[in-house]
Amino acid sequence: MARVKFQTLTEQMFYVLLCLKNECYGMDILDKVPAMTNRRVNVGSGTLYHLLEQFLDAEMIRETKVEGRRRSYILTPKGKEFLDKEYARLCAQAQDYCTIFGEENTK
Amino acid sequence: MKDVKYCFEHFAFYDQATIQERLEEMALAGWMIDKPGHMLWQYRRMEPKKLRFAVTYFSDASDFDPHPTEKQRMMEEFAQKDGWQLAARWGQMQIFYNEEDAPTPIETDAVVQVDMVHRAMKKDRLLAYLSILAICIFQLLFGAGRFLLNPVDYLSTPSYFYQIPAFLLIAVAAMMELFSYLRWYKKAKVIAIESGIFLEMRRNRMASLIFGFLGVLMCVLAFCGSALNSWAVLVWLATLVLILLGVNGTKNRMKHKGFSRTINRLLSYILLVLLVFVLIAGTLLSIIHFGLGNGRTPVDTYEYDGEFFNIYDDSLPLVVEDLTDVNGQWSKEAHIQETLILSNAEYFQHSLLTESSDTPSIEYTITDIKLPFLYDVCKHDMLETYENEAFVPVDGATWNATEVYQLYWHNSARNTYLICWEKRLVEITFYWEPTPEQIAVVVEKLGD
């Protein structure tokens, strides 16, 4: 299902993919996301594991290193495409907000 | 003081919230989950503690795995980083606990969580419910075919008749499980996508468990009702327990010995099929061989033409001696089948083969109908018993019955009658032509 296979990304999906712009160990994402979002977003360990599996299946990320159970991943062009699409969707949403309430209300 | 405790738990497999709450309660009472199971969950004693529990699913895992897979361990390591310790694994289910008060939950994305539950359910639970449903439907259709062929036999034989409620109840239980899951999944998927909230299941399975239990009870009744001998019932129950223990024990041994999932699964299924065939066939043959199945034991045997025959002395409501003044030796057999709605008793009094051919014999069937609407169905069935012979209506006055039929082969009358009383149908075959006095005795002895 995963949001009709990533047509739109949930916040957690978005940040996990964002973390993988550069090669990164799966487990490190658990620290990276809260750090990146000033602890606003936490990714649960189960959620992270399942997301990595789903992204791998959908070829949105690829494995770069396997050291026993320690694996690292990196975003693929396909994954970047999904991120870009989501970014565009979020921008369009923000733009719509501005159109309705004006620039002064955006802060 | 016991260090292990077993509790009957009726959780739905995917009801994470209820399972978590229950495990938290148990931990507070000093019991840590050790081995989850289908019904009985095993707990081990520990210091009472306030712990947080999380139930999660790993769809690639299987109950046949000798060890958790590398990926499963990887997920467990991820969980450990947030302070989640593994408490137990059970097939696809993994249970973690955390000593922190407010740890980061293991699942933080409702969409992923619903997807994870669904993948695990799809892998074997849904298939299992569908298989149970298919077996029940097949059995009910098979039963319907058997009913159409011989309604009296079907409705009076416990092993056939109790199969109807048994398989209906089991089918209802499977459907309740299946539909309540599918309804939850449909709703949870929409809510997760639209609102990002995980819809908790919180389902009380008591109703479906009761239906399932009653269904199994009916199956046992079906067995017990047919096997009049209590030894036969015990032998059947022991056979079923042996099959379950045999397959489960072998599966667990193979797991301990490190057999791969595929080999374990394959060998377990082969063993199941073999045990079902060998043990059931063996049990059936033993029951027949030792005469445990019919609850009757012969009183003697006799030899005729180099062969041995049993002599029975069952109690019959009407015997040849009631009708004629003859001496002879007979074997008297009664085969009685009864259910809540119909009883059908076949009685035979056959002269021994060593007796002269003049020694009369008699046989009759008494069918008591407990539900009036079944009367015509049974009568019609009994009228159609003989393929090349036909029952023809005759005067019922001498029999004091509403209707009487006599069996004819072409134009030749047989001494076989079907007598229809108000709630009782009797088919009787005399090995001679009965006199009105003898008929009066039959009416007195067998009339309803």
Coordinates of C-alpha atoms in Angstrom, one line a residue:
Chain A
M1 CA 0.0 0.0 0.0
A2 CA 2.6 2.6 1.3
R3 CA 0.6 5.6 0.1
V4 CA -0.4 4.0 -3.2
K5 CA 3.3 3.1 -3.6
F6 CA 4.8 6.5 -2.8
Q7 CA 2.5 8.7 -5.0
T8 CA 2.9 11.0 -2.0
L9 CA 5.4 10.6 0.8
T10 CA 4.6 10.7 4.5
E11 CA 6.8 12.9 6.6
Q12 CA 8.8 9.9 7.8
M13 CA 9.3 8.7 4.3
F14 CA 10.4 12.1 3.2
Y15 CA 13.0 12.5 5.9
V16 CA 14.4 9.0 5.6
L17 CA 15.0 9.6 1.9
L18 CA 16.5 13.0 2.6
C19 CA 19.0 11.4 5.0
L20 CA 20.2 9.2 2.2
K21 CA 21.4 12.0 -0.1
N22 CA 24.8 10.9 1.1
E23 CA 25.7 7.3 1.9
C24 CA 24.5 6.5 5.4
Y25 CA 24.2 3.5 7.7
G26 CA 20.6 2.5 8.3
M27 CA 20.8 2.7 12.0
D28 CA 22.3 6.2 11.9
I29 CA 19.1 7.5 10.3
L30 CA 17.5 7.0 13.7
D31 CA 19.7 9.9 15.0
K32 CA 19.9 11.9 11.8
V33 CA 16.2 12.6 11.4
P34 CA 15.6 14.1 14.9
A35 CA 18.8 16.1 14.5
M36 CA 17.7 17.4 11.1
T37 CA 14.3 18.4 12.4
N38 CA 15.3 19.7 15.8
R39 CA 13.6 16.6 17.4
R40 CA 10.3 17.5 15.7
V41 CA 10.3 14.2 13.8
N42 CA 11.4 10.9 15.2
V43 CA 11.5 7.7 13.1
G44 CA 10.7 4.5 15.0
S45 CA 13.1 1.6 14.5
G46 CA 10.4 -0.7 13.1
T47 CA 9.2 2.0 10.8
L48 CA 12.7 2.7 9.6
Y49 CA 13.4 -0.9 8.9
H50 CA 10.2 -1.4 6.9
L51 CA 10.8 1.8 5.0
L52 CA 14.3 0.8 4.0
E53 CA 13.0 -2.5 2.8
Q54 CA 10.2 -0.9 0.8
F55 CA 12.5 1.8 -0.7
L56 CA 14.9 -1.0 -1.7
D57 CA 12.1 -2.9 -3.4
A58 CA 11.0 0.2 -5.2
E59 CA 14.6 0.9 -6.2
M60 CA 14.4 4.4 -4.6
I61 CA 17.6 3.6 -2.6
R62 CA 20.3 1.0 -3.0
E63 CA 22.6 -0.8 -0.7
T64 CA 26.2 0.4 -0.8
K65 CA 27.8 -1.6 1.9
V66 CA 26.9 -4.8 3.8
E67 CA 29.0 -5.5 6.9
G68 CA 27.2 -8.3 8.6
R69 CA 24.0 -6.7 9.8
R70 CA 25.3 -3.2 9.3
R71 CA 24.2 -1.9 6.0
S72 CA 24.5 1.4 4.3
Y73 CA 22.3 2.9 1.7
I74 CA 22.2 5.8 -0.7
L75 CA 19.4 7.6 -2.7
T76 CA 19.0 6.5 -6.3
P77 CA 17.9 8.9 -9.1
K78 CA 14.5 7.3 -8.9
G79 CA 14.4 8.1 -5.2
K80 CA 15.5 11.6 -5.9
E81 CA 12.7 11.9 -8.4
F82 CA 10.1 11.0 -5.7
L83 CA 11.7 13.4 -3.3
D84 CA 11.5 16.2 -5.9
K85 CA 7.9 15.4 -6.6
E86 CA 7.1 15.5 -2.9
Y87 CA 9.0 18.8 -2.5
A88 CA 7.1 20.3 -5.4
R89 CA 3.8 19.1 -3.9
L90 CA 4.8 20.7 -0.5
C91 CA 5.8 23.9 -2.2
A92 CA 2.5 24.0 -4.1
Q93 CA 0.7 23.6 -0.8
A94 CA 2.8 26.4 0.8
Q95 CA 2.1 28.6 -2.3
D96 CA -1.6 27.9 -2.0
Y97 CA -1.5 29.0 1.7
C98 CA 0.3 32.2 0.8
T99 CA -2.2 32.9 -1.9
I100 CA -5.1 32.6 0.6
F101 CA -3.5 34.3 3.6
G102 CA -0.8 36.4 2.1
E103 CA 3.0 36.5 2.7
E104 CA 2.7 38.2 6.2
N105 CA 0.9 35.1 7.7
T106 CA 3.6 32.6 6.7
K107 CA 5.8 33.2 9.8
Chain B
M1 CA 6.4 -21.0 43.9
K2 CA 6.0 -21.6 40.2
D3 CA 8.3 -19.6 37.9
V4 CA 6.3 -20.3 34.8
K5 CA 2.7 -19.4 34.2
Y6 CA 0.3 -20.2 31.3
C7 CA -2.6 -17.9 30.4
F8 CA -5.4 -18.4 28.0
E9 CA -5.2 -15.3 25.8
H10 CA -7.7 -14.6 23.0
F11 CA -5.9 -11.8 21.2
A12 CA -6.5 -11.2 17.5
F13 CA -3.0 -11.6 15.9
Y14 CA -3.0 -8.0 14.7
D15 CA -4.5 -6.4 17.8
Q16 CA -1.3 -4.8 18.9
A17 CA -2.8 -2.4 21.4
T18 CA -4.6 -5.1 23.4
I19 CA -1.6 -7.4 23.4
Q20 CA 0.7 -4.5 24.6
E21 CA -1.7 -3.5 27.4
R22 CA -2.0 -7.1 28.6
L23 CA 1.8 -7.6 28.6
E24 CA 2.2 -4.4 30.5
E25 CA -0.3 -5.5 33.1
M26 CA 1.5 -8.9 33.4
A27 CA 4.9 -7.2 33.8
L28 CA 3.5 -5.0 36.6
A29 CA 2.3 -8.2 38.3
G30 CA 5.8 -9.8 37.9
W31 CA 5.3 -11.9 34.7
M32 CA 7.3 -11.5 31.5
I33 CA 6.1 -12.9 28.3
D34 CA 8.2 -15.9 27.3
K35 CA 6.4 -17.8 24.6
P36 CA 3.3 -16.5 22.8
G37 CA 1.1 -19.1 21.2
H38 CA -2.3 -19.7 19.5
M39 CA -4.2 -19.8 22.8
L40 CA -1.8 -20.4 25.7
W41 CA 0.8 -17.8 26.3
Q42 CA 3.7 -18.7 28.6
Y43 CA 5.0 -16.2 31.1
R44 CA 8.1 -16.4 33.3
R45 CA 8.4 -14.9 36.7
M46 CA 10.4 -11.6 37.1
E47 CA 10.6 -8.6 39.4
P48 CA 7.4 -6.6 39.0
K49 CA 8.2 -3.7 36.7
K50 CA 6.6 -0.9 34.8
L51 CA 7.5 -1.7 31.3
R52 CA 6.4 -0.5 27.9
F53 CA 5.7 -3.2 25.3
A54 CA 5.6 -3.0 21.5
V55 CA 4.3 -5.7 19.2
T56 CA 5.6 -5.6 15.7
Y57 CA 5.5 -8.0 12.7
F58 CA 8.2 -9.2 10.4
S59 CA 6.4 -10.6 7.3
D60 CA 9.5 -12.6 6.1
A61 CA 9.7 -14.6 9.3
S62 CA 8.2 -18.0 9.7
D63 CA 7.4 -20.3 12.5
F64 CA 9.5 -22.9 10.7
D65 CA 12.7 -20.8 10.9
P66 CA 15.5 -22.4 12.9
H67 CA 16.9 -19.0 13.8
P68 CA 15.8 -15.5 13.2
T69 CA 17.0 -14.3 9.8
E70 CA 19.7 -11.7 9.4
K71 CA 17.2 -9.1 8.5
Q72 CA 15.1 -9.9 11.5
R73 CA 18.2 -9.5 13.7
M74 CA 18.9 -6.2 11.9
M75 CA 15.5 -4.9 12.8
E76 CA 16.0 -6.0 16.4
E77 CA 19.3 -4.1 16.5
F78 CA 17.5 -1.0 15.2
A79 CA 15.0 -1.4 18.0
Q80 CA 17.7 -1.9 20.6
K81 CA 19.2 1.5 19.7
D82 CA 16.0 3.1 21.0
G83 CA 16.1 0.9 24.1
W84 CA 13.7 -1.7 22.9
Q85 CA 14.7 -5.2 24.1
L86 CA 13.4 -8.3 22.5
A87 CA 11.0 -10.2 24.8
A88 CA 9.7 -13.0 22.5
R89 CA 9.4 -14.0 18.9
W90 CA 6.5 -16.0 17.5
G91 CA 6.5 -16.7 13.8
Q92 CA 6.0 -13.2 12.3
M93 CA 5.3 -11.5 15.6
Q94 CA 8.0 -9.9 17.6
I95 CA 7.5 -8.5 21.0
F96 CA 9.8 -5.8 22.5
Y97 CA 9.8 -4.1 25.9
N98 CA 11.4 -0.9 27.0
E99 CA 12.2 0.3 30.5
E100 CA 12.0 4.0 29.6
D101 CA 8.8 5.8 30.5
A102 CA 8.3 7.5 27.1
P103 CA 10.5 5.9 24.5
T104 CA 10.4 6.6 20.8
P105 CA 7.7 4.2 19.6
I106 CA 8.9 1.3 17.3
E107 CA 6.2 2.3 14.8
T108 CA 5.9 6.0 14.0
D109 CA 4.3 6.0 10.6
A110 CA 0.7 4.8 10.5
V111 CA 0.8 4.1 6.7
V112 CA 3.9 1.9 7.2
Q113 CA 2.4 0.2 10.2
V114 CA -0.9 -0.7 8.5
D115 CA 1.2 -2.0 5.6
M116 CA 3.4 -4.1 7.9
V117 CA 0.4 -5.7 9.6
H118 CA -1.3 -6.4 6.3
R119 CA 1.9 -8.1 4.8
A120 CA 2.2 -10.3 7.9
M121 CA -1.5 -11.2 7.8
K122 CA -1.4 -11.9 4.0
K123 CA 1.5 -14.2 4.4
D124 CA -0.3 -17.0 6.4
R125 CA -3.2 -15.9 8.6
L126 CA -5.5 -14.8 5.8
L127 CA -4.6 -17.9 3.9
A128 CA -5.3 -20.1 6.9
Y129 CA -8.7 -18.6 7.4
L130 CA -9.5 -19.0 3.7
S131 CA -8.4 -22.6 3.8
I132 CA -10.6 -23.3 6.9
L133 CA -13.5 -21.7 5.1
A134 CA -12.9 -23.7 1.9
I135 CA -12.7 -27.0 3.9
C136 CA -15.9 -26.1 5.7
I137 CA -17.8 -25.3 2.5
F138 CA -16.5 -28.4 0.9
Q139 CA -17.6 -30.5 3.8
L140 CA -21.1 -28.9 3.9
L141 CA -21.5 -29.4 0.1
F142 CA -20.3 -33.0 0.5
G143 CA -22.8 -33.4 3.4
A144 CA -25.6 -31.9 1.3
G145 CA -24.9 -34.5 -1.5
R146 CA -25.0 -37.3 1.0
F147 CA -28.2 -35.9 2.5
L148 CA -29.9 -35.9 -0.9
L149 CA -28.8 -39.5 -1.5
N150 CA -30.1 -40.9 1.8
P151 CA -31.8 -38.4 4.1
V152 CA -32.8 -40.9 6.8
D153 CA -29.3 -42.3 7.1
Y154 CA -27.8 -38.8 7.1
L155 CA -30.1 -37.2 9.7
S156 CA -29.9 -40.2 12.1
T157 CA -26.2 -40.8 11.9
P158 CA -24.4 -38.6 14.5
S159 CA -21.1 -38.5 12.6
Y160 CA -22.9 -37.0 9.5
F161 CA -25.6 -35.0 11.2
Y162 CA -23.4 -33.1 13.7
Q163 CA -21.0 -32.2 10.9
I164 CA -23.6 -29.6 9.7
P165 CA -23.5 -27.5 12.9
A166 CA -19.8 -28.3 13.4
F167 CA -18.7 -27.0 10.0
L168 CA -21.2 -24.2 10.0
L169 CA -19.9 -22.9 13.4
I170 CA -16.3 -23.3 12.3
A171 CA -17.0 -21.5 9.1
V172 CA -18.8 -18.6 11.0
A173 CA -15.8 -18.3 13.3
A174 CA -13.4 -18.2 10.3
M175 CA -15.6 -15.7 8.6
M176 CA -15.8 -13.5 11.7
E177 CA -12.0 -13.4 11.9
L178 CA -11.6 -12.8 8.2
F179 CA -14.3 -10.1 7.8
S180 CA -13.4 -8.2 11.0
Y181 CA -9.8 -8.1 9.8
L182 CA -10.7 -7.0 6.3
R183 CA -13.1 -4.3 7.7
W184 CA -10.4 -3.0 10.0
Y185 CA -7.8 -3.0 7.2
K186 CA -10.0 -1.1 4.8
K187 CA -10.8 1.5 7.4
A188 CA -7.2 1.7 8.9
K189 CA -5.7 2.2 5.4
V190 CA -7.9 5.2 4.7
I191 CA -7.4 6.8 8.1
A192 CA -3.6 6.2 7.9
I193 CA -3.4 7.8 4.5
E194 CA -5.8 10.7 5.2
S195 CA -4.9 11.5 8.8
G196 CA -1.7 9.7 9.5
I197 CA -3.3 8.0 12.5
F198 CA -3.0 4.3 13.2
L199 CA -6.4 2.9 13.9
E200 CA -6.1 0.5 16.8
M201 CA -8.0 -2.8 16.3
R202 CA -9.0 -3.6 19.9
R203 CA -11.1 -6.6 19.1
N204 CA -12.7 -9.0 21.5
R205 CA -12.4 -12.4 19.8
M206 CA -14.5 -14.1 22.4
A207 CA -17.5 -14.6 20.0
S208 CA -15.5 -16.2 17.2
L209 CA -13.6 -18.3 19.7
I210 CA -16.9 -19.5 21.2
F211 CA -18.2 -20.4 17.7
G212 CA -14.9 -22.2 16.9
F213 CA -15.0 -24.1 20.2
L214 CA -18.6 -25.1 19.8
G215 CA -17.8 -26.3 16.2
V216 CA -14.9 -28.4 17.5
L217 CA -17.2 -29.7 20.3
M218 CA -19.8 -30.7 17.6
C219 CA -17.0 -32.6 15.8
V220 CA -16.2 -34.5 19.0
L221 CA -19.9 -35.2 19.4
A222 CA -20.0 -36.5 15.9
F223 CA -17.3 -38.9 16.7
C224 CA -18.6 -39.9 20.1
G225 CA -22.2 -40.2 18.9
S226 CA -21.2 -42.8 16.2
A227 CA -18.7 -44.8 18.2
L228 CA -20.9 -46.2 20.9
N229 CA -18.0 -47.9 22.6
S230 CA -16.2 -45.5 24.9
W231 CA -12.9 -47.1 24.0
A232 CA -13.3 -46.2 20.4
V233 CA -13.9 -42.5 21.4
L234 CA -10.7 -42.6 23.5
V235 CA -8.8 -44.2 20.7
W236 CA -10.0 -41.5 18.3
L237 CA -9.1 -38.7 20.7
A238 CA -5.7 -40.2 21.3
T239 CA -5.1 -40.4 17.5
L240 CA -5.9 -36.7 17.1
V241 CA -3.6 -35.7 20.0
L242 CA -0.9 -38.0 18.6
I243 CA -1.1 -36.3 15.2
L244 CA -0.9 -32.8 16.7
L245 CA 1.9 -33.7 19.1
G246 CA 3.8 -35.6 16.4
V247 CA 3.7 -32.8 13.9
N248 CA 4.4 -30.0 16.3
G249 CA 7.1 -31.9 18.2
T250 CA 8.9 -32.9 14.9
K251 CA 8.7 -29.3 13.7
N252 CA 10.3 -28.0 16.9
R253 CA 13.0 -30.7 16.9
M254 CA 13.9 -29.8 13.3
K255 CA 14.0 -26.1 14.3
H256 CA 16.5 -27.0 17.1
K257 CA 18.6 -29.1 14.8
G258 CA 18.8 -26.2 12.4
F259 CA 16.8 -27.5 9.5
S260 CA 16.1 -24.8 6.9
R261 CA 12.6 -23.3 6.8
T262 CA 11.8 -25.0 3.4
I263 CA 12.9 -28.4 4.5
N264 CA 11.1 -28.1 7.9
R265 CA 7.9 -27.0 6.3
L266 CA 8.1 -29.7 3.6
L267 CA 8.9 -32.5 6.0
S268 CA 6.2 -31.3 8.5
Y269 CA 3.5 -31.3 5.8
I270 CA 4.6 -34.7 4.6
L271 CA 4.5 -36.0 8.1
L272 CA 1.1 -34.5 8.7
V273 CA -0.3 -36.2 5.6
L274 CA 1.4 -39.5 6.5
L275 CA 0.2 -39.4 10.1
V276 CA -3.3 -38.5 9.1
F277 CA -3.5 -41.4 6.7
V278 CA -1.5 -44.0 8.7
L279 CA -2.9 -43.2 12.1
I280 CA -6.5 -42.7 11.0
A281 CA -6.4 -45.8 8.8
G282 CA -4.7 -47.7 11.6
T283 CA -7.2 -46.5 14.1
L284 CA -10.1 -47.4 11.9
L285 CA -8.8 -50.9 11.2
S286 CA -8.1 -51.5 14.9
I287 CA -11.6 -50.3 15.8
I288 CA -13.1 -52.6 13.2
H289 CA -10.8 -55.5 14.1
F290 CA -11.4 -55.3 17.8
G291 CA -15.1 -54.5 17.3
L292 CA -14.9 -51.2 19.2
G293 CA -16.8 -49.2 16.7
N294 CA -20.3 -50.5 17.1
G295 CA -20.4 -50.9 20.9
R296 CA -21.8 -54.4 20.6
T297 CA -19.9 -57.5 21.4
P298 CA -20.8 -61.0 20.2
V299 CA -21.9 -63.5 22.8
D300 CA -20.6 -66.5 20.9
T301 CA -19.3 -67.7 17.5
Y302 CA -20.1 -70.7 15.4
E303 CA -18.5 -72.4 12.5
Y304 CA -20.3 -73.1 9.2
D305 CA -18.7 -74.3 6.0
G306 CA -15.2 -73.7 7.3
E307 CA -15.9 -70.1 8.3
F308 CA -16.6 -68.5 11.7
F309 CA -19.6 -66.3 12.3
N310 CA -20.5 -64.1 15.3
I311 CA -23.7 -64.7 17.4
Y312 CA -25.2 -61.5 18.9
D313 CA -27.9 -61.4 21.5
D314 CA -28.9 -57.7 21.4
S315 CA -32.2 -56.6 22.8
L316 CA -35.0 -56.4 20.2
P317 CA -38.4 -54.9 20.6
L318 CA -40.0 -57.7 18.6
V319 CA -38.6 -61.2 18.1
V320 CA -39.7 -64.2 16.0
E321 CA -40.7 -66.0 19.2
D322 CA -43.4 -63.2 19.8
L323 CA -44.9 -64.2 16.5
T324 CA -44.6 -67.9 16.1
D325 CA -44.2 -70.9 18.3
V326 CA -40.9 -72.2 17.0
N327 CA -37.6 -73.3 18.4
G328 CA -34.4 -72.4 16.9
Q329 CA -31.1 -70.5 17.2
W330 CA -30.8 -67.0 16.0
S331 CA -28.4 -64.1 16.1
K332 CA -30.1 -60.9 17.2
E333 CA -28.6 -57.6 16.2
A334 CA -29.6 -54.1 16.8
H335 CA -28.0 -51.1 15.1
I336 CA -29.3 -47.9 16.6
Q337 CA -28.3 -44.4 15.3
E338 CA -29.9 -41.4 16.9
T339 CA -29.5 -37.6 16.7
L340 CA -31.5 -34.8 18.1
I341 CA -34.0 -34.9 15.3
L342 CA -34.2 -38.5 14.1
S343 CA -33.6 -42.0 15.4
N344 CA -33.1 -44.9 13.1
A345 CA -32.8 -48.4 14.4
E346 CA -32.2 -51.5 12.4
Y347 CA -33.0 -54.9 13.9
F348 CA -32.2 -58.3 12.5
Q349 CA -33.1 -61.7 13.9
H350 CA -31.5 -64.2 11.5
S351 CA -31.5 -67.9 12.0
L352 CA -28.0 -69.4 12.3
L353 CA -26.7 -70.9 9.0
T354 CA -26.6 -74.2 10.8
E355 CA -30.3 -74.2 11.4
S356 CA -32.8 -75.7 9.0
S357 CA -34.1 -73.4 6.3
D358 CA -37.6 -73.5 7.9
T359 CA -36.5 -71.5 10.9
P360 CA -38.0 -68.1 10.4
S361 CA -36.1 -64.8 10.4
I362 CA -37.3 -61.3 10.7
E363 CA -35.8 -57.8 10.1
Y364 CA -37.2 -54.4 10.6
T365 CA -36.2 -50.7 10.8
I366 CA -37.8 -48.3 13.1
T367 CA -37.5 -44.6 12.2
D368 CA -38.7 -42.1 14.8
I369 CA -39.2 -38.6 13.5
K370 CA -38.8 -35.9 16.2
L371 CA -39.5 -33.0 13.9
P372 CA -42.9 -33.2 12.0
F373 CA -41.6 -31.4 8.9
L374 CA -39.1 -34.3 8.3
Y375 CA -41.9 -36.9 8.1
D376 CA -42.5 -36.7 4.4
V377 CA -38.8 -36.5 3.5
C378 CA -38.2 -39.7 5.5
K379 CA -41.2 -41.4 4.1
H380 CA -40.2 -40.5 0.6
D381 CA -36.7 -41.8 1.2
M382 CA -38.0 -45.1 2.6
L383 CA -40.4 -45.6 -0.3
E384 CA -37.5 -45.2 -2.7
T385 CA -35.2 -47.6 -0.9
Y386 CA -35.4 -50.4 -3.5
E387 CA -34.3 -49.8 -7.1
N388 CA -36.2 -52.6 -9.0
E389 CA -39.0 -53.0 -6.6
A390 CA -41.8 -50.6 -5.6
F391 CA -43.9 -50.0 -2.5
V392 CA -47.6 -50.1 -3.4
P393 CA -50.3 -48.7 -1.0
V394 CA -52.4 -51.4 0.8
D395 CA -55.2 -51.2 3.3
G396 CA -53.8 -49.8 6.6
A397 CA -56.7 -50.8 8.8
T398 CA -55.2 -54.1 10.1
W399 CA -52.0 -52.3 10.9
N400 CA -53.9 -49.5 12.7
A401 CA -51.7 -47.0 10.7
T402 CA -52.4 -44.0 8.6
E403 CA -50.7 -45.6 5.5
V404 CA -49.2 -49.0 4.7
Y405 CA -47.3 -50.0 1.7
Q406 CA -46.3 -53.4 0.5
L407 CA -43.2 -54.2 -1.6
Y408 CA -43.8 -55.5 -5.1
W409 CA -41.5 -56.9 -7.7
H410 CA -43.4 -56.6 -10.9
N411 CA -46.7 -58.2 -9.9
S412 CA -45.4 -60.4 -7.2
A413 CA -45.9 -59.2 -3.6
R414 CA -43.1 -59.5 -1.1
N415 CA -43.6 -59.8 2.7
T416 CA -42.0 -56.4 3.2
Y417 CA -44.2 -53.6 4.5
L418 CA -43.7 -49.9 5.2
I419 CA -46.0 -48.9 8.0
C420 CA -46.6 -45.2 8.5
W421 CA -47.7 -44.3 12.0
E422 CA -48.0 -40.7 13.2
K423 CA -44.4 -40.1 14.2
R424 CA -42.9 -43.5 13.4
L425 CA -42.1 -45.3 10.1
V426 CA -41.4 -49.0 10.3
E427 CA -40.2 -51.2 7.4
I428 CA -40.5 -54.8 8.3
T429 CA -39.6 -58.0 6.3
F430 CA -41.1 -61.3 7.4
Y431 CA -39.5 -64.4 6.0
W432 CA -43.1 -65.8 5.7
E433 CA -46.5 -64.4 5.1
P434 CA -47.8 -62.8 8.3
T435 CA -51.3 -63.6 9.6
P436 CA -53.7 -60.9 11.0
E437 CA -52.8 -62.1 14.5
Q438 CA -49.1 -61.7 13.9
I439 CA -49.8 -58.3 12.5
A440 CA -51.7 -57.4 15.6
V441 CA -48.6 -58.4 17.7
V442 CA -46.4 -56.3 15.5
V443 CA -48.7 -53.3 15.9
E444 CA -48.7 -53.8 19.7
K445 CA -44.9 -54.1 19.9
L446 CA -43.8 -51.6 17.3
G447 CA -46.7 -49.1 16.9
D448 CA -46.1 -45.6 18.2

